[in-house]
Short mmCIF file of C-alpha atoms in Angstrom, two decimals:
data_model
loop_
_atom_site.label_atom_id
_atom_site.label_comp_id
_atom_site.label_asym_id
_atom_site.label_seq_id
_atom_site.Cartn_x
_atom_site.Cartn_y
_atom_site.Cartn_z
CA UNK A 54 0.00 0.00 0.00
CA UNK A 55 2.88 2.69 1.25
CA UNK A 56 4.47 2.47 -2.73
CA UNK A 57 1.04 2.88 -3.87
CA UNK A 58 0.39 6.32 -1.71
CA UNK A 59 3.18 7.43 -2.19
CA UNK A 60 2.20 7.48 -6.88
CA UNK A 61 -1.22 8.81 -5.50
CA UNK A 62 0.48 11.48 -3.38
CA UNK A 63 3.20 12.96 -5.93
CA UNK A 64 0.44 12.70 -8.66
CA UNK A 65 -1.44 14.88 -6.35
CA UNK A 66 1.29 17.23 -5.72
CA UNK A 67 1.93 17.05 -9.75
CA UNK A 68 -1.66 18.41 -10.04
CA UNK A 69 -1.95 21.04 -7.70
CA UNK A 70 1.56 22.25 -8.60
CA UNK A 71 0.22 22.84 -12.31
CA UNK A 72 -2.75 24.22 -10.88
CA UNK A 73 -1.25 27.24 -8.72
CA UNK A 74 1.71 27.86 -11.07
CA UNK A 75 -1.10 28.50 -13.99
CA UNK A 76 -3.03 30.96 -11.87
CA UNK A 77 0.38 32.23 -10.51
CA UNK A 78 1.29 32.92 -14.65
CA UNK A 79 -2.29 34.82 -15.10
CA UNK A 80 -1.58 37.13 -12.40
CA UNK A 81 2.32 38.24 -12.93
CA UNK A 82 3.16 40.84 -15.19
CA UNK A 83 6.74 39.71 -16.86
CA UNK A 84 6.55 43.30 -18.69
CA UNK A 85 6.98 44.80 -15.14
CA UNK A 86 10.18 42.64 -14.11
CA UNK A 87 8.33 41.95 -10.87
CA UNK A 88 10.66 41.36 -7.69
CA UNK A 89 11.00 38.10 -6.16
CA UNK A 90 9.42 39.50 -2.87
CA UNK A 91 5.47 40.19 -4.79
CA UNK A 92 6.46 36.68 -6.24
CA UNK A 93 7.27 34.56 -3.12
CA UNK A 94 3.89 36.77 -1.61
CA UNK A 95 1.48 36.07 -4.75
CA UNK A 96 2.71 32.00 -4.53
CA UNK A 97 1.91 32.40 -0.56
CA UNK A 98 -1.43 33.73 -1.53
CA UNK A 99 -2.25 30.41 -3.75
CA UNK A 100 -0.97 28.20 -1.25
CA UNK A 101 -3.12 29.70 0.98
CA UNK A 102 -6.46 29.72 -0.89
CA UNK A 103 -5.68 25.69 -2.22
CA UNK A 104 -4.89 24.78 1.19
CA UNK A 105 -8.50 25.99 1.88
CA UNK A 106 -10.26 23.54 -0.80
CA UNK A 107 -7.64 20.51 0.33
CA UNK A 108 -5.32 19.56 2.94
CA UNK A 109 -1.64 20.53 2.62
CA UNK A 110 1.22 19.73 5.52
CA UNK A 111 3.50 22.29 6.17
CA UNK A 112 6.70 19.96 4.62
CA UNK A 113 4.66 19.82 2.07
CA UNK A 114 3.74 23.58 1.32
CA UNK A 115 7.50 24.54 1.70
CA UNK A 116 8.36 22.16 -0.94
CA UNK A 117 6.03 23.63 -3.71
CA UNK A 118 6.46 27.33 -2.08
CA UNK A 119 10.27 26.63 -3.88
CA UNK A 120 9.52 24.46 -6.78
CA UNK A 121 6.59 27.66 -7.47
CA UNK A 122 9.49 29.99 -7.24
CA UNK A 123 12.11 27.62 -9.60
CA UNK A 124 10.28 27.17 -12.14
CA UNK A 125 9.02 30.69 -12.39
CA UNK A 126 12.09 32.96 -11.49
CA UNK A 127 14.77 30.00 -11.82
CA UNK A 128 15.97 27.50 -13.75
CA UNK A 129 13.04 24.91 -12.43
CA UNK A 130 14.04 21.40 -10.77
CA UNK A 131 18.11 22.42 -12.06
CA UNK A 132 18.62 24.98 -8.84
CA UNK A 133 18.36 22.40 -6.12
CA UNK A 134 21.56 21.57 -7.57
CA UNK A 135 22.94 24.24 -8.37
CA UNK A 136 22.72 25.59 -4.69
CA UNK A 137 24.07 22.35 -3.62
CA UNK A 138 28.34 23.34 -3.66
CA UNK A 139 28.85 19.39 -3.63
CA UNK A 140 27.66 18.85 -7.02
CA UNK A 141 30.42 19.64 -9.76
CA UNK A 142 28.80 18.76 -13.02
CA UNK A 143 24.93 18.45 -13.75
CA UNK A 144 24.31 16.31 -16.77
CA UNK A 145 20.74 16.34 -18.75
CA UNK A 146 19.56 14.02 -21.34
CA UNK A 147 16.33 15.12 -22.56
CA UNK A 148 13.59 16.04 -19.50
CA UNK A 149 13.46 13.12 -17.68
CA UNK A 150 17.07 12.11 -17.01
CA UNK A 151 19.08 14.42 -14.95
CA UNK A 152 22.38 13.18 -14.10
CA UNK A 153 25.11 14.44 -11.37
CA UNK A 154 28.53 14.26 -10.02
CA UNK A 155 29.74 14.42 -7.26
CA UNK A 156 33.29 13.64 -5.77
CA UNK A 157 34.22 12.06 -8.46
CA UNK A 158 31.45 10.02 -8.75
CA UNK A 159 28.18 10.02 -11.13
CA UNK A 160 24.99 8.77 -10.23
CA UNK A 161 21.21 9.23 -11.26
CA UNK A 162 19.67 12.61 -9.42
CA UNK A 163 15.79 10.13 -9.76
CA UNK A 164 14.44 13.97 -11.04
CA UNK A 165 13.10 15.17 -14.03
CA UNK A 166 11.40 18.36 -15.55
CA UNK A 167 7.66 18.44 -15.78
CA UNK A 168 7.89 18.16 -19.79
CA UNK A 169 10.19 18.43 -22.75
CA UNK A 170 9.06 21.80 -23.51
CA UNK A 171 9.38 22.83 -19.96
CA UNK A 172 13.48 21.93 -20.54
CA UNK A 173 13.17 23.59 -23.72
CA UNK A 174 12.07 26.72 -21.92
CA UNK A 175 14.79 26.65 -19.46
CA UNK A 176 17.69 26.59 -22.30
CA UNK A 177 16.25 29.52 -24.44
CA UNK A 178 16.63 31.25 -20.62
CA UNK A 179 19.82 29.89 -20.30
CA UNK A 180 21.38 31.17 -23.77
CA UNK A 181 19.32 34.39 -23.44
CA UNK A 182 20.80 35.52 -20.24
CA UNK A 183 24.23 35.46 -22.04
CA UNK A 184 23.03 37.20 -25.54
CA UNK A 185 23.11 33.82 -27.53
CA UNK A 186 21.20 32.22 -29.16
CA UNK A 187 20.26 27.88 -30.04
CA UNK A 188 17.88 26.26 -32.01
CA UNK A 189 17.67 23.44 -34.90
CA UNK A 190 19.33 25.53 -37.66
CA UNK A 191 21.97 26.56 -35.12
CA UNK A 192 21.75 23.34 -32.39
CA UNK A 193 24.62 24.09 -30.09
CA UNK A 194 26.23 26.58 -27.92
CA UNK A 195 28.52 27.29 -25.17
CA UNK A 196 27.83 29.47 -22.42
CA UNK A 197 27.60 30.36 -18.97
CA UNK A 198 25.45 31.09 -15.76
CA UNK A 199 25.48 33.92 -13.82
CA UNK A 200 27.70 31.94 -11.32
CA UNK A 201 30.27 31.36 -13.76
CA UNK A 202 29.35 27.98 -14.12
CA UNK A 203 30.15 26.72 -17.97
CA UNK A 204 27.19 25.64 -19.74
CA UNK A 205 27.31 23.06 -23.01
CA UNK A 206 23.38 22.38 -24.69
CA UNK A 207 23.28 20.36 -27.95
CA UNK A 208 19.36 20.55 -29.51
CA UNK A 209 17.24 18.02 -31.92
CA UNK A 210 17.96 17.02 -34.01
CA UNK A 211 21.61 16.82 -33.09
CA UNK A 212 20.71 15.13 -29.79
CA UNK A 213 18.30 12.34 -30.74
CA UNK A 214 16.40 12.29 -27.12
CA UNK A 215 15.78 15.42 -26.42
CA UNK A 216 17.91 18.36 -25.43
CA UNK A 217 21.29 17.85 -24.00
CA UNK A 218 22.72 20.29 -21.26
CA UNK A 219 25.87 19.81 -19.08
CA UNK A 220 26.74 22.12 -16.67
CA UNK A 221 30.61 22.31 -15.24
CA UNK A 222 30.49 23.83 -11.59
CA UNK A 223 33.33 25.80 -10.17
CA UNK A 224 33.94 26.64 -6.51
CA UNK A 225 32.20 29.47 -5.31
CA UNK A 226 35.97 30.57 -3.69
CA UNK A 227 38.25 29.91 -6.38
CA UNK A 228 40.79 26.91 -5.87
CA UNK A 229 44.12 27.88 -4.86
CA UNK A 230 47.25 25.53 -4.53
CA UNK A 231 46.90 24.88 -0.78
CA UNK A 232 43.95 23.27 -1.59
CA UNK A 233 45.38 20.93 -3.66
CA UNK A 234 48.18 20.32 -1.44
CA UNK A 235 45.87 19.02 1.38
CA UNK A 236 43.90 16.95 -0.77
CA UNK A 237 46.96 15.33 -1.90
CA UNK A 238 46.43 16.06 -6.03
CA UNK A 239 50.17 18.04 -5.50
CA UNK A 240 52.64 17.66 -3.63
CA UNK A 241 54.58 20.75 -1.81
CA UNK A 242 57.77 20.70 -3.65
CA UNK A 243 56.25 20.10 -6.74
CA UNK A 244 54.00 23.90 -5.66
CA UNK A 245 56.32 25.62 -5.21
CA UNK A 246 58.38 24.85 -8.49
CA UNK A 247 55.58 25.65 -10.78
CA UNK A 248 54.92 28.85 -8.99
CA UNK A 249 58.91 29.79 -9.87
CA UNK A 250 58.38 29.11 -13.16
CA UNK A 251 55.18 30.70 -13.56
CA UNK A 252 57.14 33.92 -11.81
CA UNK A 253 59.90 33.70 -14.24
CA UNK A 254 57.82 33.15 -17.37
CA UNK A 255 57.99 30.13 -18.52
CA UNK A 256 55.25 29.50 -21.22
CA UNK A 257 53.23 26.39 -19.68
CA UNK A 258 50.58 23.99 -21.54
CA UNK A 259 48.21 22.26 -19.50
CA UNK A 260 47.41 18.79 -20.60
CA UNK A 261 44.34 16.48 -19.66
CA UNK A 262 41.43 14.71 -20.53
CA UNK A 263 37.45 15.88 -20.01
CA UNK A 264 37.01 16.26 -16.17
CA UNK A 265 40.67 16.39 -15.33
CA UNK A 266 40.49 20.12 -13.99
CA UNK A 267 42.53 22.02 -16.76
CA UNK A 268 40.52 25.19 -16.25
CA UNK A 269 40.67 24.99 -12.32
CA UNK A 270 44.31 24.42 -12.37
CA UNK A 271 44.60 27.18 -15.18
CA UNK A 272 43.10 29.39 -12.77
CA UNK A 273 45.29 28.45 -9.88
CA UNK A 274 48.41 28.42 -11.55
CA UNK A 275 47.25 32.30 -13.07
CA UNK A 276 47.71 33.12 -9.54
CA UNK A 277 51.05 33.39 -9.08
CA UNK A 278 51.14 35.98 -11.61
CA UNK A 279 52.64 39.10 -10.22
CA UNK A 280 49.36 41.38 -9.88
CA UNK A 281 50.46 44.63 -11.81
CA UNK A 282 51.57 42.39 -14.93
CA UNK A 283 49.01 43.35 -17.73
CA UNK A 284 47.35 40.15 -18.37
CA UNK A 285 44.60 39.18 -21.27
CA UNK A 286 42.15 36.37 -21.07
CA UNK A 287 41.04 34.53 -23.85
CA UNK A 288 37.89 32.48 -23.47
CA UNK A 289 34.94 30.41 -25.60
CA UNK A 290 32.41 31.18 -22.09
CA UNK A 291 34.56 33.27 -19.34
CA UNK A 292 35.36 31.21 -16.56
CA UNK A 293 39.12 32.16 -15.06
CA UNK A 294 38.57 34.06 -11.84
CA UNK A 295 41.85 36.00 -11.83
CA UNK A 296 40.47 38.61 -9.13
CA UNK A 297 43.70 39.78 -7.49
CA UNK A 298 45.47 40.80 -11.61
CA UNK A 299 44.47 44.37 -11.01
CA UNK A 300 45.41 44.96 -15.53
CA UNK A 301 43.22 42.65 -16.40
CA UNK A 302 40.78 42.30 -19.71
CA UNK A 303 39.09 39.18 -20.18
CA UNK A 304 37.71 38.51 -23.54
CA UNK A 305 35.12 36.00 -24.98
CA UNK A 306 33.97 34.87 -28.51
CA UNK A 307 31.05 35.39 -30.01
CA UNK A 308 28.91 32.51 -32.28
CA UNK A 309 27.81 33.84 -35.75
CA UNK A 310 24.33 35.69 -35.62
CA UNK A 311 21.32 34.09 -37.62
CA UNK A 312 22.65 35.37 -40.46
CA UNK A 313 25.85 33.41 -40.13
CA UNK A 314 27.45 36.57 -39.83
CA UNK A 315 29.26 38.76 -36.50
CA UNK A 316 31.34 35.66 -35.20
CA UNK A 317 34.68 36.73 -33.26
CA UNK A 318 36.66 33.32 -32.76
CA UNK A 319 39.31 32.25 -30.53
CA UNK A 320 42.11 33.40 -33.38
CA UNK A 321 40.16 36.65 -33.66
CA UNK A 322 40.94 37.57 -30.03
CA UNK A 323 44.26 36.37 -29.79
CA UNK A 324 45.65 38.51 -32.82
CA UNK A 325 44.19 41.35 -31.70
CA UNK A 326 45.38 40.72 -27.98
CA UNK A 327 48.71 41.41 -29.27
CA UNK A 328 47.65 44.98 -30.49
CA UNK A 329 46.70 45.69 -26.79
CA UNK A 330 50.07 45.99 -24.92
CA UNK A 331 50.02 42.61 -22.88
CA UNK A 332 52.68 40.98 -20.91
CA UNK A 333 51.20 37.49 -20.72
CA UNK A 334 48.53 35.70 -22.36
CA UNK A 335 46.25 33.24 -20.94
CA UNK A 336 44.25 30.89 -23.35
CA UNK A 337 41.28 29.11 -21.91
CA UNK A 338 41.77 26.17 -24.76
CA UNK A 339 43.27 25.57 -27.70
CA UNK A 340 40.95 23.12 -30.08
CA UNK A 341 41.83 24.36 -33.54
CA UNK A 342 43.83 26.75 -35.57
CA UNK A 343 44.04 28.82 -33.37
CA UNK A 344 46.76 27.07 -31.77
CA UNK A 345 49.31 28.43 -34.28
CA UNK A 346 48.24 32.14 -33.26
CA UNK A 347 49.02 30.87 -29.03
CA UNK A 348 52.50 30.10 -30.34
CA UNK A 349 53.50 32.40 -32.04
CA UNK A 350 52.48 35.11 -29.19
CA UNK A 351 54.42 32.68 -26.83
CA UNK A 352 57.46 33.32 -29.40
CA UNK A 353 56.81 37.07 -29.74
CA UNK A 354 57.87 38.71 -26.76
CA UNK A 355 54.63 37.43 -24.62
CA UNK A 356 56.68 35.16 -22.39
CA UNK A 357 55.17 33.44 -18.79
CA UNK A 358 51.66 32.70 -21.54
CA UNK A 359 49.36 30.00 -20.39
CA UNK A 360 46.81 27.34 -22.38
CA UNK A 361 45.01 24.12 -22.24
CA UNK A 362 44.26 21.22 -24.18
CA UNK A 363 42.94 17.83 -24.48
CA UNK A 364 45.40 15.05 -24.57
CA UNK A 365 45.52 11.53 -23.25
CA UNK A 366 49.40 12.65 -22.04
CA UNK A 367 52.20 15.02 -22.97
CA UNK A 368 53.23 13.48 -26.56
CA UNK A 369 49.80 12.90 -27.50
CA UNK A 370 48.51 16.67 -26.76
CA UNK A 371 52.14 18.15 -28.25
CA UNK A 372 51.15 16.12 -31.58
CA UNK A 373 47.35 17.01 -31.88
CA UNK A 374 48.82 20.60 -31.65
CA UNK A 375 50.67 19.68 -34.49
CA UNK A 376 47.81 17.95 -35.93
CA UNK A 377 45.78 21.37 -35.54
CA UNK A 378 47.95 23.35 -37.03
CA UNK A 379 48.43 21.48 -40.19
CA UNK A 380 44.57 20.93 -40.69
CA UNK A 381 44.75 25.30 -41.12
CA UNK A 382 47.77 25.67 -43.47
CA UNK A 383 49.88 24.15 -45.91
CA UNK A 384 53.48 23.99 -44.24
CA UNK A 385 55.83 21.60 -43.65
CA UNK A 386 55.54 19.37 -40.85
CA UNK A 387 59.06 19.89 -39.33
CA UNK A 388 58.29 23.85 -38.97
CA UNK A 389 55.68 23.19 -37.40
CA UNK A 390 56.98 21.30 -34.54
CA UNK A 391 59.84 23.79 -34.12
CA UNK A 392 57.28 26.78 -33.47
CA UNK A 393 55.84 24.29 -30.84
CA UNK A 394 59.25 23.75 -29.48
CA UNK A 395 59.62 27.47 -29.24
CA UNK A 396 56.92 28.21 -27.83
CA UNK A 397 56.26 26.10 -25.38
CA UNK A 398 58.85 25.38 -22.37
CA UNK A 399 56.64 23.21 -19.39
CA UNK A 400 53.87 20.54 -19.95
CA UNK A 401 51.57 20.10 -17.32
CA UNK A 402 49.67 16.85 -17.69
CA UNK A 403 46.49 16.21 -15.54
CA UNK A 404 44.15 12.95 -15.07
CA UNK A 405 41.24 11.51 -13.40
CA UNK A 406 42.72 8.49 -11.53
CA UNK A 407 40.04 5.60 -11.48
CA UNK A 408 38.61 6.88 -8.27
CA UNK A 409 37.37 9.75 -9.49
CA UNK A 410 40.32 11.44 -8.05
CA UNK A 411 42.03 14.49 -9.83
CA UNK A 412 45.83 14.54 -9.91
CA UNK A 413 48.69 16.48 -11.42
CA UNK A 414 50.32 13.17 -13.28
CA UNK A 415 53.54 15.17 -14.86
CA UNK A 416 55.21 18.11 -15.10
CA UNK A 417 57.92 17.91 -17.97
CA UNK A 418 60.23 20.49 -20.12
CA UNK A 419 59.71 20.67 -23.34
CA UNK A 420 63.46 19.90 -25.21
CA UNK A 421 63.48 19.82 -28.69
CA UNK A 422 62.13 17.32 -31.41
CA UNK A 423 63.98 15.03 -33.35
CA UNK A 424 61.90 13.73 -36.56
CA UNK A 425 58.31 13.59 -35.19
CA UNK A 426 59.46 12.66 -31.43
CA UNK A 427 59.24 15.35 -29.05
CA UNK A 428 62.04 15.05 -26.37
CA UNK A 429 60.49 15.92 -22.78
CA UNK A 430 62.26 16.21 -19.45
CA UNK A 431 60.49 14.24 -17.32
CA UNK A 432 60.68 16.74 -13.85
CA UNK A 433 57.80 15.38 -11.43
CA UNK A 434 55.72 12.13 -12.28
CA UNK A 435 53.05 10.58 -10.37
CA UNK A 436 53.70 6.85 -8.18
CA UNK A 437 50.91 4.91 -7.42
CA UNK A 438 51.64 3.65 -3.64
CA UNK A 439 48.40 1.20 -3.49
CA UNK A 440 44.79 1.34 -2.62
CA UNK A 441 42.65 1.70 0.33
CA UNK A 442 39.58 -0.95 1.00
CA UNK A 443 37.11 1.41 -0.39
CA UNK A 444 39.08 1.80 -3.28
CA UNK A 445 40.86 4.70 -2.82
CA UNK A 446 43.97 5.26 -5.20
CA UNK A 447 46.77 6.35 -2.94
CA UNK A 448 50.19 8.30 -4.68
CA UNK A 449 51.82 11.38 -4.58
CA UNK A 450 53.84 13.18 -7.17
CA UNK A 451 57.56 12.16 -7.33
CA UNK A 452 60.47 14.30 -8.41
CA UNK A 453 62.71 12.59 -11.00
CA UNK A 454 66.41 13.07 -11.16
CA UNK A 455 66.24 15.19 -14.08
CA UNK A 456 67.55 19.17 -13.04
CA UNK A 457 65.85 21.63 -15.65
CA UNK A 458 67.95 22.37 -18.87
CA UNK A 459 66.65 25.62 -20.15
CA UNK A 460 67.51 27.93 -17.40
CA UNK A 461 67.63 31.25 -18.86
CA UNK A 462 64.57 32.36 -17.90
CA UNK A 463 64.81 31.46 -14.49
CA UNK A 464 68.35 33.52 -14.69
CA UNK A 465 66.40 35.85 -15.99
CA UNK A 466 64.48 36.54 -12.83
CA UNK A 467 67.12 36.22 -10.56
CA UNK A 468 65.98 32.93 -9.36
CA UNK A 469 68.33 30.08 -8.62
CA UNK A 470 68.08 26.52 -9.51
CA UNK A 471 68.24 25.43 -5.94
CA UNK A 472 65.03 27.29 -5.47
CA UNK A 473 63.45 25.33 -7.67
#
């Protein structure tokens, strides 16, 4: 009988939901951007009269006093978890399969929206919030939330069952490297060398896969840049919370208007970055062409730049660089690998150990390359120790032998190689 009440029950609750958000709609004037205090009073006022006609507990009135205010001023059922700081990615395929993540870990939320075209109506509020635009001539977009979280929504009838949207979650308090230090995905010594080199302007290239925390540790690494240094971001959706670089300008791309016109792209910004007087560069991602602009600012006089990538490790991410490159323009392969050689000095590699753990795997110099092998000098590399019973993967990052070759820089700003 109890699984049976409880159908009866939410089919209840589904009913008189519908029933006070429709009068709710009748009575608010949009036109008038009305606050959220006559909103939260005019869904009291409902509750109030329906609790009249039918019996309502209080657990239960506080429940639909907040899905009322979700779904009319909010993103509906999605901001239960985005007020949750746990959650870390929010994962939606079509309206009745919301999946999360949370520690590492993904598992079925058991929620959906009221309808397709109720999920529907959330993503044209999503993309209009941020001036863009999505529909089936023009199915996906990037963007963000207010909260900085990064948005991704694929539409029909690129996304067979219904609307995708994934939502990537950053810390309300950006990350810094303590925090990483006591969780164990750094070590110390391994800190406090990347912050020298970051000081003395070493051009680094983060490395990982999806979920591996390239933009987080983008961000934290960013913040050991001396704050007067005039720095310019380069984003698809801004998400780098570089708060204490007082010269800052942070730009962001722009998708082509209806008329396939207006688009700024990645390559846009970055040549005309160089116009604007900057000392560093920081690159949210490379994932094209654009890749040959990011080098040859790193070889132009915009030393200590910073970018990302996906790459299963160091090699592999150094030759799809390559590989991006030579999909834009006809040159031979062997100059392209040099202006990757020049440009970048340190490789960063990150990964998602198979506990859902996040780790800095390697940090290697960049040498040379001989043929189509790119020589690295291995500098810090992750051991695996063992496990714990609930599968915990236990390891810390190891210094290697190897001393850093290319010095200059660090000469350069009066630091020693002991201090690394």
């Amino acid at each position: 009988m109890a699984p049976a009440y409880g159908i009866l029950l939410k089919i209840m609750n589904d009913n008189l939901f519908q029933a006070i958000r429709n009068a709710l709609i009748s009575k608010i004037d949009f036109t008038q951007n009305a606050d959220n205090d006559e909103i939260h009073a005019l869904i009291d006022e409902e509750l109030l009269e329906a609790s009249r006609k039918t019996y309502i507990s209080l657990e239960n009135r506080l429940s639909l006093s907040k899905e009322l205010f979700n779904s009319i001023r909010g993103l509906d059922i999605l901001e239960d978890f985005l007020n949750d700081d746990s959650i870390t990615e929010i994962m939606v395929n079509g309206y009745n399969h919301i999946f999360l993540e949370r520690n590492g870990r993904i598992f079925d939320s058991g929620k959906s929206f009221s309808s397709p075209e109720k999920l529907s109506d959330i993503v044209q509020q999503i993309v209009a919030a941020s001036n863009k635009r999505v529909n089936q001539s023009s199915p996906i977009v990037d963007t963000r939330l207010a909260d900085g979280s990064r948005v991704n929504i694929v539409l029909n009838p690129i996304s067979l069952d219904g609307p995708a949207l994934t939502i990537r979650r950053f810390p309300k308090i950006p990350l810094a490297m303590e925090n990483l230090i006591e969780t164990g995905s750094i070590t110390k010594d391994a800190a406090h060398t990347l912050k020298q080199l970051v000081k003395s302007r070493y051009n680094i290239f983060i490395s990982g896969s999806t979920g591996s925390g390239k933009t987080t540790f983008l961000n934290i690494l960013s913040g050991f840049i001396p704050p007067l240094e005039r720095v310019i971001t380069i984003e698809d959706s801004a998400e780098l919370q570089l708060y204490h670089l007082k010269n800052l300008i942070r730009l962001e791309a722009r998708q082509a208007n209806e008329e396939g016109a207006n688009m700024i792209t990645i390559r846009d910004l970055i040549r005309t970055s160089l116009r604007m007087r900057p000392d560093r560069i920081v690159v949210g991602e490379v994932r094209g062409f654009e890749a040959l602009d990011m080098l040859q600012a790193m070889c132009t006089g915009h030393d200590g730049s910073l970018s990302t990538g996906h790459g299963n490790n160091p090699k592999d991410m150094l030759t799809r660089l390559e590989t991006m490159i030579l999909m834009g323009i006809d040159i031979p392969s062997h100059a392209v690998r040099n202006q990757i050689v020049s440009g970048i000095d340190i490789m960063v590699h990150l990964g998602r150990l198979r506990d859902g753990s996040r780790h800095i795997i390697s940090i290697s110099e960049l040498l040379d390359c001989h043929e189509s092998d790119f020589l690295l000098n291995p500098l810090y590399e992750f051991k695996e120790t063992g496990e714990t019973e609930n599968g915990k993967v236990l390891g810390f990052l190891e210094r290697t032998r190897n001393k850093l070759k290319n010095t200059f820089k660090l000469h350069a700003a009066g630091i020693k190689e002991s201090e690394l």
